[in-house]
Structures are given as C-alpha cells and as structure tokens.
Short mmCIF file of N, CA and C in Angstrom, two decimals:
data_model
loop_
_atom_site.label_atom_id
_atom_site.label_comp_id
_atom_site.label_asym_id
_atom_site.label_seq_id
_atom_site.Cartn_x
_atom_site.Cartn_y
_atom_site.Cartn_z
N GLN P 1 75.84 22.18 59.03
CA GLN P 1 75.67 22.84 58.39
C GLN P 1 76.60 23.49 59.47
N VAL P 2 77.83 24.62 59.61
CA VAL P 2 79.23 24.91 60.04
C VAL P 2 78.68 26.69 60.73
N GLN P 3 77.52 26.20 61.55
CA GLN P 3 77.85 27.97 62.42
C GLN P 3 78.97 28.61 63.52
N LEU P 4 79.21 29.58 63.49
CA LEU P 4 79.44 30.14 64.04
C LEU P 4 79.63 31.44 64.64
N VAL P 5 79.25 31.97 66.02
CA VAL P 5 78.86 33.01 66.44
C VAL P 5 79.68 33.67 68.35
N GLU P 6 80.36 34.88 67.51
CA GLU P 6 80.90 36.25 68.83
C GLU P 6 79.91 36.81 69.63
N SER P 7 80.60 35.91 70.42
CA SER P 7 79.88 37.71 71.80
C SER P 7 80.70 38.20 72.64
N GLY P 8 80.93 38.74 72.82
CA GLY P 8 81.99 39.55 74.31
C GLY P 8 82.63 40.54 73.74
N GLY P 9 82.11 41.56 72.48
CA GLY P 9 83.50 42.28 72.43
C GLY P 9 82.97 43.66 73.38
N GLY P 10 82.79 44.91 72.84
CA GLY P 10 82.81 46.14 73.99
C GLY P 10 83.97 46.97 73.62
N LEU P 11 83.59 48.30 74.53
CA LEU P 11 84.25 49.66 74.20
C LEU P 11 85.15 49.37 76.06
N VAL P 12 86.53 49.29 75.90
CA VAL P 12 87.25 49.01 77.26
C VAL P 12 88.34 49.70 77.17
N GLN P 13 88.95 50.23 78.27
CA GLN P 13 90.10 51.40 78.32
C GLN P 13 91.57 50.55 78.27
N SER P 14 92.99 51.41 78.13
CA SER P 14 94.03 50.55 77.95
C SER P 14 94.07 50.05 79.30
N GLY P 15 94.95 49.12 78.88
CA GLY P 15 95.32 47.53 80.15
C GLY P 15 94.26 47.36 80.68
N ASP P 16 92.70 47.54 79.85
CA ASP P 16 92.65 45.91 80.02
C ASP P 16 91.66 44.64 80.20
N SER P 17 90.94 43.71 79.68
CA SER P 17 91.02 42.99 79.66
C SER P 17 89.64 42.83 78.50
N LEU P 18 89.51 41.25 78.19
CA LEU P 18 88.55 41.73 78.18
C LEU P 18 87.92 40.00 76.95
N ARG P 19 87.88 38.83 77.14
CA ARG P 19 87.36 37.57 76.30
C ARG P 19 86.18 37.19 75.40
N LEU P 20 86.05 37.05 74.20
CA LEU P 20 85.57 36.50 73.17
C LEU P 20 84.96 35.62 73.33
N SER P 21 84.12 35.12 73.02
CA SER P 21 83.82 33.66 72.76
C SER P 21 82.66 33.31 71.93
N CYS P 22 83.54 32.69 71.23
CA CYS P 22 82.50 31.44 70.01
C CYS P 22 81.81 30.34 70.32
N VAL P 23 80.87 30.29 70.06
CA VAL P 23 80.43 28.94 69.70
C VAL P 23 79.99 27.93 68.55
N VAL P 24 80.30 27.21 68.37
CA VAL P 24 80.52 26.12 67.82
C VAL P 24 79.63 25.57 67.20
N SER P 25 78.72 25.11 66.19
CA SER P 25 77.20 24.23 65.85
C SER P 25 77.72 23.70 64.79
N GLY P 26 77.10 22.68 64.43
CA GLY P 26 77.51 21.58 63.14
C GLY P 26 78.90 20.85 62.91
N GLN P 27 79.56 21.16 63.74
CA GLN P 27 80.70 20.79 64.32
C GLN P 27 81.35 20.67 65.37
N THR P 28 82.99 19.43 65.28
CA THR P 28 83.36 19.82 67.10
C THR P 28 83.68 20.36 66.66
N PRO P 29 84.63 21.89 67.19
CA PRO P 29 86.36 22.13 68.17
C PRO P 29 86.90 21.38 67.57
N ASN P 30 87.32 20.25 68.12
CA ASN P 30 88.45 19.40 68.17
C ASN P 30 88.69 19.34 66.57
N SER P 31 88.40 18.98 66.31
CA SER P 31 87.68 18.59 64.44
C SER P 31 88.67 19.66 63.80
N MET P 32 88.56 21.04 63.44
CA MET P 32 88.91 21.36 63.09
C MET P 32 89.83 22.75 63.40
N THR P 33 90.44 23.16 62.92
CA THR P 33 91.35 24.75 63.39
C THR P 33 90.79 25.74 63.51
N ALA P 34 90.91 25.55 65.17
CA ALA P 34 89.66 27.08 64.63
C ALA P 34 90.09 28.61 64.86
N ALA P 35 90.11 29.54 65.08
CA ALA P 35 91.10 30.89 65.10
C ALA P 35 90.65 32.18 64.25
N TRP P 36 91.58 33.22 65.51
CA TRP P 36 90.10 34.54 65.45
C TRP P 36 90.78 35.43 64.62
N PHE P 37 90.80 35.57 63.79
CA PHE P 37 91.14 36.78 62.20
C PHE P 37 90.42 38.63 63.07
N ARG P 38 90.80 39.74 63.20
CA ARG P 38 90.17 40.84 62.98
C ARG P 38 90.47 41.78 61.96
N GLN P 39 89.87 42.95 61.08
CA GLN P 39 90.05 43.88 60.60
C GLN P 39 90.09 45.12 61.43
N ALA P 40 90.49 45.74 61.55
CA ALA P 40 90.95 47.61 62.13
C ALA P 40 89.98 48.45 60.40
N PRO P 41 89.60 49.78 60.67
CA PRO P 41 88.76 50.33 59.59
C PRO P 41 90.01 50.97 58.97
N GLY P 42 89.31 50.81 57.66
CA GLY P 42 90.83 50.43 55.85
C GLY P 42 91.92 49.90 56.51
N LYS P 43 91.48 49.13 56.93
CA LYS P 43 93.05 47.86 56.50
C LYS P 43 92.27 46.50 56.76
N ASP P 44 93.24 45.74 56.01
CA ASP P 44 93.54 44.29 55.64
C ASP P 44 92.63 43.36 57.33
N ARG P 45 91.96 42.28 57.01
CA ARG P 45 91.15 40.89 58.24
C ARG P 45 93.09 40.68 58.02
N GLU P 46 93.08 40.31 59.75
CA GLU P 46 95.19 40.13 59.69
C GLU P 46 94.96 38.72 61.13
N PHE P 47 95.53 38.06 60.51
CA PHE P 47 95.55 37.18 61.58
C PHE P 47 95.55 37.69 62.84
N VAL P 48 95.12 36.77 64.28
CA VAL P 48 95.01 37.47 65.30
C VAL P 48 95.51 35.59 66.08
N ALA P 49 95.11 34.44 65.99
CA ALA P 49 95.35 33.25 66.54
C ALA P 49 95.05 31.92 66.23
N ALA P 50 95.21 30.84 66.32
CA ALA P 50 94.77 29.85 65.48
C ALA P 50 94.93 28.36 66.79
N SER P 51 94.55 28.16 66.81
CA SER P 51 94.46 26.10 68.04
C SER P 51 94.15 25.54 66.54
N TRP P 52 95.52 24.38 65.95
CA TRP P 52 95.68 23.63 65.20
C TRP P 52 94.07 22.25 65.92
N ARG P 53 93.43 21.76 65.08
CA ARG P 53 93.00 20.94 65.07
C ARG P 53 93.88 19.66 66.44
N SER P 54 92.25 18.81 66.37
CA SER P 54 93.08 17.28 67.59
C SER P 54 94.26 17.82 68.60
N THR P 55 95.05 18.68 67.73
CA THR P 55 96.61 18.75 69.44
C THR P 55 96.07 19.68 69.75
N GLY P 56 95.64 21.03 69.14
CA GLY P 56 94.53 22.12 70.52
C GLY P 56 96.41 23.01 70.13
N TYR P 57 97.31 22.56 69.05
CA TYR P 57 98.46 23.63 69.65
C TYR P 57 98.12 24.87 69.36
N THR P 58 98.76 25.67 70.41
CA THR P 58 98.85 27.12 69.18
C THR P 58 99.02 27.84 68.64
N TYR P 59 98.78 28.98 67.86
CA TYR P 59 100.11 30.67 67.07
C TYR P 59 99.79 31.31 67.22
N TYR P 60 100.45 32.33 66.94
CA TYR P 60 99.97 33.68 67.47
C TYR P 60 100.54 34.75 66.85
N ALA P 61 99.48 35.76 66.06
CA ALA P 61 100.02 36.98 65.38
C ALA P 61 101.68 37.62 66.80
N ASP P 62 102.70 38.10 66.29
CA ASP P 62 103.78 38.83 66.65
C ASP P 62 103.08 39.98 67.56
N SER P 63 102.30 40.41 67.54
CA SER P 63 101.30 41.71 67.84
C SER P 63 100.82 41.47 68.64
N VAL P 64 100.44 39.63 69.12
CA VAL P 64 99.58 40.02 70.06
C VAL P 64 100.13 38.36 71.25
N LYS P 65 101.20 38.01 71.07
CA LYS P 65 101.44 36.89 71.55
C LYS P 65 101.73 37.67 73.03
N GLY P 66 101.56 36.43 74.49
CA GLY P 66 102.22 37.11 75.21
C GLY P 66 101.22 38.39 75.79
N ARG P 67 100.90 38.00 75.58
CA ARG P 67 99.05 39.05 75.56
C ARG P 67 97.48 38.67 75.48
N PHE P 68 97.85 38.08 74.56
CA PHE P 68 96.08 37.14 73.78
C PHE P 68 96.74 35.29 74.20
N THR P 69 95.63 34.63 74.55
CA THR P 69 95.47 33.25 74.71
C THR P 69 94.15 32.82 73.75
N ILE P 70 94.38 31.81 72.83
CA ILE P 70 93.10 31.01 72.44
C ILE P 70 93.12 30.46 73.06
N SER P 71 91.58 28.87 73.37
CA SER P 71 91.71 27.81 73.95
C SER P 71 90.47 27.42 73.23
N ARG P 72 89.75 26.31 73.98
CA ARG P 72 88.61 26.09 73.55
C ARG P 72 88.01 24.90 74.90
N ASP P 73 86.48 24.51 74.45
CA ASP P 73 86.12 23.66 75.00
C ASP P 73 85.20 23.09 74.95
N SER P 74 85.71 21.91 74.16
CA SER P 74 84.50 21.35 73.07
C SER P 74 83.27 21.02 73.99
N ALA P 75 84.26 19.94 75.43
CA ALA P 75 81.92 20.36 75.66
C ALA P 75 81.12 20.76 75.32
N LYS P 76 81.80 22.30 75.70
CA LYS P 76 80.80 23.41 75.61
C LYS P 76 80.36 23.69 73.90
N LYS P 77 80.73 23.36 72.99
CA LYS P 77 82.00 23.77 71.75
C LYS P 77 81.73 25.24 71.78
N MET P 78 83.17 25.84 72.68
CA MET P 78 82.92 26.82 72.41
C MET P 78 84.70 27.18 72.18
N VAL P 79 84.79 28.30 72.06
CA VAL P 79 85.99 28.87 70.91
C VAL P 79 86.35 29.70 71.74
N TYR P 80 87.88 30.40 72.55
CA TYR P 80 87.62 31.51 73.55
C TYR P 80 88.96 32.65 73.30
N LEU P 81 89.55 33.92 72.71
CA LEU P 81 90.01 34.11 73.37
C LEU P 81 89.97 35.76 74.50
N GLN P 82 90.97 35.55 74.68
CA GLN P 82 91.14 36.16 76.13
C GLN P 82 91.90 37.01 75.48
N MET P 83 92.09 38.20 76.29
CA MET P 83 92.96 39.18 75.08
C MET P 83 93.11 40.37 76.88
N ASN P 84 94.37 40.52 77.12
CA ASN P 84 94.77 40.74 78.31
C ASN P 84 95.05 42.73 77.70
N SER P 85 96.23 42.94 78.66
CA SER P 85 97.15 44.88 78.47
C SER P 85 96.63 45.38 76.63
N LEU P 86 94.94 45.29 76.69
CA LEU P 86 94.05 45.57 75.75
C LEU P 86 95.48 46.76 75.06
N LYS P 87 95.38 47.46 73.79
CA LYS P 87 96.27 48.97 73.33
C LYS P 87 95.32 49.52 72.86
N SER P 88 95.22 50.88 72.15
CA SER P 88 94.40 51.44 70.70
C SER P 88 94.52 50.52 69.96
N GLU P 89 95.80 49.79 69.79
CA GLU P 89 95.73 49.35 67.85
C GLU P 89 94.91 47.91 67.63
N ASP P 90 94.85 46.91 69.04
CA ASP P 90 93.97 46.46 69.56
C ASP P 90 92.49 46.53 68.51
N THR P 91 91.90 48.01 68.36
CA THR P 91 90.69 47.96 68.51
C THR P 91 91.00 47.39 67.17
N ALA P 92 89.32 46.72 66.90
CA ALA P 92 89.02 46.29 65.22
C ALA P 92 87.94 45.36 65.83
N VAL P 93 86.97 44.98 64.52
CA VAL P 93 86.09 43.77 64.99
C VAL P 93 86.99 42.49 63.87
N TYR P 94 86.34 41.86 65.68
CA TYR P 94 87.37 39.87 65.56
C TYR P 94 85.87 38.77 65.39
N TYR P 95 86.79 38.54 64.39
CA TYR P 95 85.22 36.96 63.94
C TYR P 95 86.45 35.73 64.48
N CYS P 96 85.77 34.77 64.09
CA CYS P 96 86.08 33.03 64.56
C CYS P 96 86.20 33.23 63.74
N ALA P 97 86.87 31.87 62.87
CA ALA P 97 87.22 31.04 61.96
C ALA P 97 87.35 29.89 61.52
N GLY P 98 87.10 28.76 61.44
CA GLY P 98 87.29 27.51 61.47
C GLY P 98 87.36 26.11 60.07
N ASP P 99 88.23 25.56 59.87
CA ASP P 99 88.07 25.01 58.73
C ASP P 99 88.75 23.05 59.30
N ALA P 100 88.77 22.78 58.14
CA ALA P 100 88.72 21.45 58.88
C ALA P 100 89.34 20.99 58.10
N THR P 101 89.85 21.14 57.17
CA THR P 101 91.00 20.55 56.27
C THR P 101 92.40 21.25 56.27
N LEU P 102 92.37 22.24 55.97
CA LEU P 102 93.81 23.69 55.77
C LEU P 102 94.45 22.38 56.34
N ILE P 103 95.64 23.36 55.25
CA ILE P 103 97.41 23.04 55.84
C ILE P 103 97.90 23.89 57.08
N LEU P 104 98.96 23.08 57.70
CA LEU P 104 99.72 23.39 58.74
C LEU P 104 100.05 25.12 57.95
N SER P 105 100.67 25.20 57.01
CA SER P 105 101.22 26.81 56.11
C SER P 105 99.52 27.18 55.86
N GLN P 106 98.79 26.84 55.78
CA GLN P 106 97.74 28.26 56.14
C GLN P 106 96.74 28.83 56.75
N VAL P 107 97.71 28.12 57.57
CA VAL P 107 96.99 28.73 59.77
C VAL P 107 97.03 30.40 59.67
N ARG P 108 97.41 30.64 58.97
CA ARG P 108 97.68 32.59 59.55
C ARG P 108 96.27 33.07 58.00
N ASN P 109 96.14 32.49 57.39
CA ASN P 109 95.76 32.89 56.22
C ASN P 109 94.86 32.97 56.21
N SER P 110 93.73 33.70 55.91
CA SER P 110 92.01 33.36 56.14
C SER P 110 91.64 33.50 54.75
N GLY P 111 92.04 32.90 53.82
CA GLY P 111 90.87 32.75 52.93
C GLY P 111 90.77 31.40 53.10
N ALA P 112 92.24 30.49 53.47
CA ALA P 112 91.14 29.21 53.60
C ALA P 112 91.42 28.65 54.64
N TYR P 113 90.42 29.41 55.17
CA TYR P 113 89.06 28.81 56.75
C TYR P 113 87.36 29.05 55.98
N ASP P 114 86.83 27.98 55.77
CA ASP P 114 85.32 27.98 54.85
C ASP P 114 84.57 28.42 56.64
N TYR P 115 84.68 29.00 57.01
CA TYR P 115 83.57 29.43 58.09
C TYR P 115 83.98 30.37 59.25
N TRP P 116 82.91 31.07 59.01
CA TRP P 116 83.05 32.39 59.55
C TRP P 116 82.23 32.40 60.67
N GLY P 117 82.20 33.27 61.45
CA GLY P 117 81.30 34.52 62.46
C GLY P 117 80.89 35.36 62.03
N GLN P 118 79.92 35.75 62.55
CA GLN P 118 79.46 37.62 62.28
C GLN P 118 79.94 39.12 62.37
N GLY P 119 81.32 38.32 63.89
CA GLY P 119 82.00 39.12 63.72
C GLY P 119 81.83 40.10 65.10
N THR P 120 82.55 40.43 66.06
CA THR P 120 82.36 41.26 66.98
C THR P 120 83.46 42.42 67.84
N GLN P 121 82.91 43.65 67.95
CA GLN P 121 83.26 44.78 67.84
C GLN P 121 84.76 45.25 69.22
N VAL P 122 85.19 45.13 68.84
CA VAL P 122 86.57 45.42 70.45
C VAL P 122 87.23 47.37 69.82
N THR P 123 86.40 47.68 71.47
CA THR P 123 87.50 49.00 70.99
C THR P 123 88.00 49.28 72.38
N VAL P 124 89.22 49.54 71.99
CA VAL P 124 90.09 49.95 73.42
C VAL P 124 90.38 51.84 73.15
N SER P 125 89.71 52.01 74.45
CA SER P 125 90.69 53.19 74.59
C SER P 125 91.91 54.13 75.22
N SER P 126 92.56 55.01 74.66
CA SER P 126 93.87 55.29 75.30
C SER P 126 93.61 56.65 76.92
#
C-alpha cells in the first residue's frame, strides 16, 4: 500500500523560502510520477509541479515556474518542493501526489493521481 506523508509547511513572510517534504512508503519514488498540488480556500485544487517517473523530467505551473523546484531522493524515498520568493497568493494547503501509470497528457490532472498525502498548510503573509 502506497502512503505519502507531507511535512514542512508553516507561516512565512512574502519573499521567504520554504521546503516541503513528502516521504513515500510502499513504492519507489522513481517508479511513479510524483507531483505537488495545492488548494486555497474556496478554490479548486491546482497543479504546482511534477517529476515524471524514471526520467525525472519536471513540469511546472506557470505561476511557480522559476520560483519552485521539485526534486526527489529515491534512496531516502523522499519528494521535495523547494519554494523560493513566496507570495501571498501561494497560500494554500499543499498536497503530495503520486501515480505509477498515468500518461504524459495527464500530468497536470489531479484526477489522474491515485495516491495522496494529507496535506500541509503554507501561509504567506504580505
């Protein structure tokens, strides 16, 4: 059974950095596409970043490109999201997600991911 557990959220000021971590159990991170999504109050869950299985090729939402970096450490079974130059609009609950079989066209689609963490709150004060 695959389980994902996020950590690292918190309250920061605009311009600060934060690194989110996601520990993966029951699956090797390289064997699945790993992604981060976020959901702000009253809004739909939105794609943030993904790392494609086996190749590790990365994809980003336009709103975070150049500021956020997704990475993974298979030896530690971890997936990370480094967030720099945080803005108030980045405030949301951030979710780690994974799936071993989705196709490339689905990488930004939350409905395509089978495995989800419980979420970690990130609050950016302006």
